[in-house]
XYZ file of C-alpha atoms in Angstrom:
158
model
C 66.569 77.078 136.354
C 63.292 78.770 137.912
C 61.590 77.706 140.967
C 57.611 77.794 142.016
C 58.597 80.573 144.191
C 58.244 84.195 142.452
C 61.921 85.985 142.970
C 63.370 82.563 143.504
C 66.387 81.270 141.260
C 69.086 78.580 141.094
C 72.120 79.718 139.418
C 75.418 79.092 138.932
C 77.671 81.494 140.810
C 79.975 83.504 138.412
C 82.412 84.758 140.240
C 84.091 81.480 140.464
C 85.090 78.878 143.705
C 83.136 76.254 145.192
C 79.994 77.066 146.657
C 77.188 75.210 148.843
C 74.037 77.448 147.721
C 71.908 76.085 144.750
C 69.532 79.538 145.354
C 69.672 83.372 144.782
C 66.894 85.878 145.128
C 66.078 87.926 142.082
C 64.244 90.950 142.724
C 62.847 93.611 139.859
C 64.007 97.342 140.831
C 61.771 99.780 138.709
C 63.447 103.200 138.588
C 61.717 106.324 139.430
C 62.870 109.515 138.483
C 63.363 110.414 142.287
C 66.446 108.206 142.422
C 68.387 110.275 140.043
C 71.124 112.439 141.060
C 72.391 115.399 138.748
C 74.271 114.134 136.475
C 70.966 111.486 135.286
C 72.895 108.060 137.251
C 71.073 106.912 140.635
C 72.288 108.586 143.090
C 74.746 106.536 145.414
C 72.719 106.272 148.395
C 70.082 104.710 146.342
C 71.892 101.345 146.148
C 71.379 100.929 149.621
C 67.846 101.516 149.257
C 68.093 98.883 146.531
C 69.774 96.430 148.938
C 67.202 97.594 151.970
C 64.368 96.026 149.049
C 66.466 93.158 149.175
C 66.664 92.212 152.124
C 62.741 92.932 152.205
C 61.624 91.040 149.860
C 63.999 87.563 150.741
C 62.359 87.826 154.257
C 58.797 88.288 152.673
C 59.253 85.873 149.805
C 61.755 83.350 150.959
C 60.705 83.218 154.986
C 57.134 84.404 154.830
C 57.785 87.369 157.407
C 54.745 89.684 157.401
C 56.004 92.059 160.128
C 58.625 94.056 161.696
C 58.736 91.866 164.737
C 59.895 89.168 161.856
C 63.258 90.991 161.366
C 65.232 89.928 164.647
C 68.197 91.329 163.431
C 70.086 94.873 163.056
C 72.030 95.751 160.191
C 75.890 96.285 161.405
C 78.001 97.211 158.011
C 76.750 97.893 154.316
C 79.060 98.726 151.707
C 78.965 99.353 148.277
C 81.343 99.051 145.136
C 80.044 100.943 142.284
C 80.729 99.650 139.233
C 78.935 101.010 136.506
C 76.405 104.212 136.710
C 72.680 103.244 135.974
C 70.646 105.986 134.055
C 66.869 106.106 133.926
C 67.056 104.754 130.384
C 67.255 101.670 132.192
C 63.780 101.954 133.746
C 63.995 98.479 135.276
C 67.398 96.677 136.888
C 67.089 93.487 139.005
C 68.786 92.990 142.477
C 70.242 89.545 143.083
C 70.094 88.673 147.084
C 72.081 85.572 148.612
C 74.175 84.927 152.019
C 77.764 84.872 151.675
C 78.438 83.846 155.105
C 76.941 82.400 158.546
C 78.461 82.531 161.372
C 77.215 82.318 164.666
C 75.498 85.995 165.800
C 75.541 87.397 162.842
C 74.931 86.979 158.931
C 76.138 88.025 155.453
C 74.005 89.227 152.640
C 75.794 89.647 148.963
C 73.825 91.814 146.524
C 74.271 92.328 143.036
C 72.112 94.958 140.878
C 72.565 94.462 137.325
C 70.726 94.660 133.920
C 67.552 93.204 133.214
C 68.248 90.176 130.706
C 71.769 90.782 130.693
C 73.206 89.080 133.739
C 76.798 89.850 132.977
C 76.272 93.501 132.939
C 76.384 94.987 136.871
C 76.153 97.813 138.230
C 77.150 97.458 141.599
C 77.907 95.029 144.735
C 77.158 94.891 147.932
C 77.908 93.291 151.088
C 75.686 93.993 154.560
C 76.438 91.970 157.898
C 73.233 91.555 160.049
C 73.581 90.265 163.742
C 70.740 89.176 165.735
C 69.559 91.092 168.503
C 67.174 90.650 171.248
C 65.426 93.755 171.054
C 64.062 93.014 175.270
C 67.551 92.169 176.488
C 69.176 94.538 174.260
C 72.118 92.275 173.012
C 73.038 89.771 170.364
C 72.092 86.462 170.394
C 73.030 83.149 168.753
C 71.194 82.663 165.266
C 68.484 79.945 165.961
C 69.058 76.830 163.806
C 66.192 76.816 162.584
C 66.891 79.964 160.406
C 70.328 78.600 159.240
C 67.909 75.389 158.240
C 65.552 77.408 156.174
C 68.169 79.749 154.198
C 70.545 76.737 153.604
C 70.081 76.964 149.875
C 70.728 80.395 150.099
C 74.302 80.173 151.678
C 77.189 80.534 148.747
C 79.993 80.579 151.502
C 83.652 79.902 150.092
């Protein structure tokens, strides 16, 4: 089912269990030829930049953020299971963005990068664990309701 925002989709979750989220973020990832590593796959460290987009673009999109200063967060963990190389033959691949859990500092972004029109076919997940920071006092602090209100439909937590 689409929504009126671009990027914006309801879907079921695959993977199975009961979730609360109705939303995930669908992103397009054009490959360039820059991304490619020796053997013609992109490169490893790429992902990340994939899931860096990501996390872009759901901020932009979804929450409107315009600047830096709209990011109160650092990132605290990404990781990365590979599951299937993607070659430039590709030229496109989509990145799927949605939290996996809330809790009360910190936040939990799943990503997904698979084929273009082919939903089942992936080529890797991710997980990355944000925690918000007050950049003056130079520690955590408490995730304001008010952002747990506006990514509700977001949050797939088992």
């Amino acid at each position: 089912m689409a929504s009126d925002k671009p990027g914006v989709q309801s879907e079921i979750y695959r993977a199975g269990g009961i979730m609360s989220g109705t939303k995930k973020f669908v992103f397009e990832i054009p490959l360039r030829f820059k991304d490619l590593d020796a053997m013609g796959h992109v490169n490893n460290a790429v992902y990340l930049t994939y899931y860096e987009e990501g996390r872009k673009e759901f901020f932009v999109r979804v929450l409107g953020s315009s600047s830096p200063s709209d990011f109160p967060f650092v990132l605290a963990r990404v990781s990365c299971d590979y599951l299937r190389p993607i070659e430039l033959e590709e030229q496109r691949v989509e990145g799927v963005v949605w939290i996996s859990k809330m809790g009360n500092k910190s936040f939990e972004f799943s990503y997904e990068i698979r084929r273009v029109g082919e939903p089942e076919i992936v080529f890797s997940r991710g997980k990355s664990v944000q925690v918000f920071y007050d950049y003056r006092k130079n520690k955590s602090r408490n995730i304001p309701s008010q952002f747990k209100r506006l990514v509700a439909d977001y949050l797939w937590e088992r």
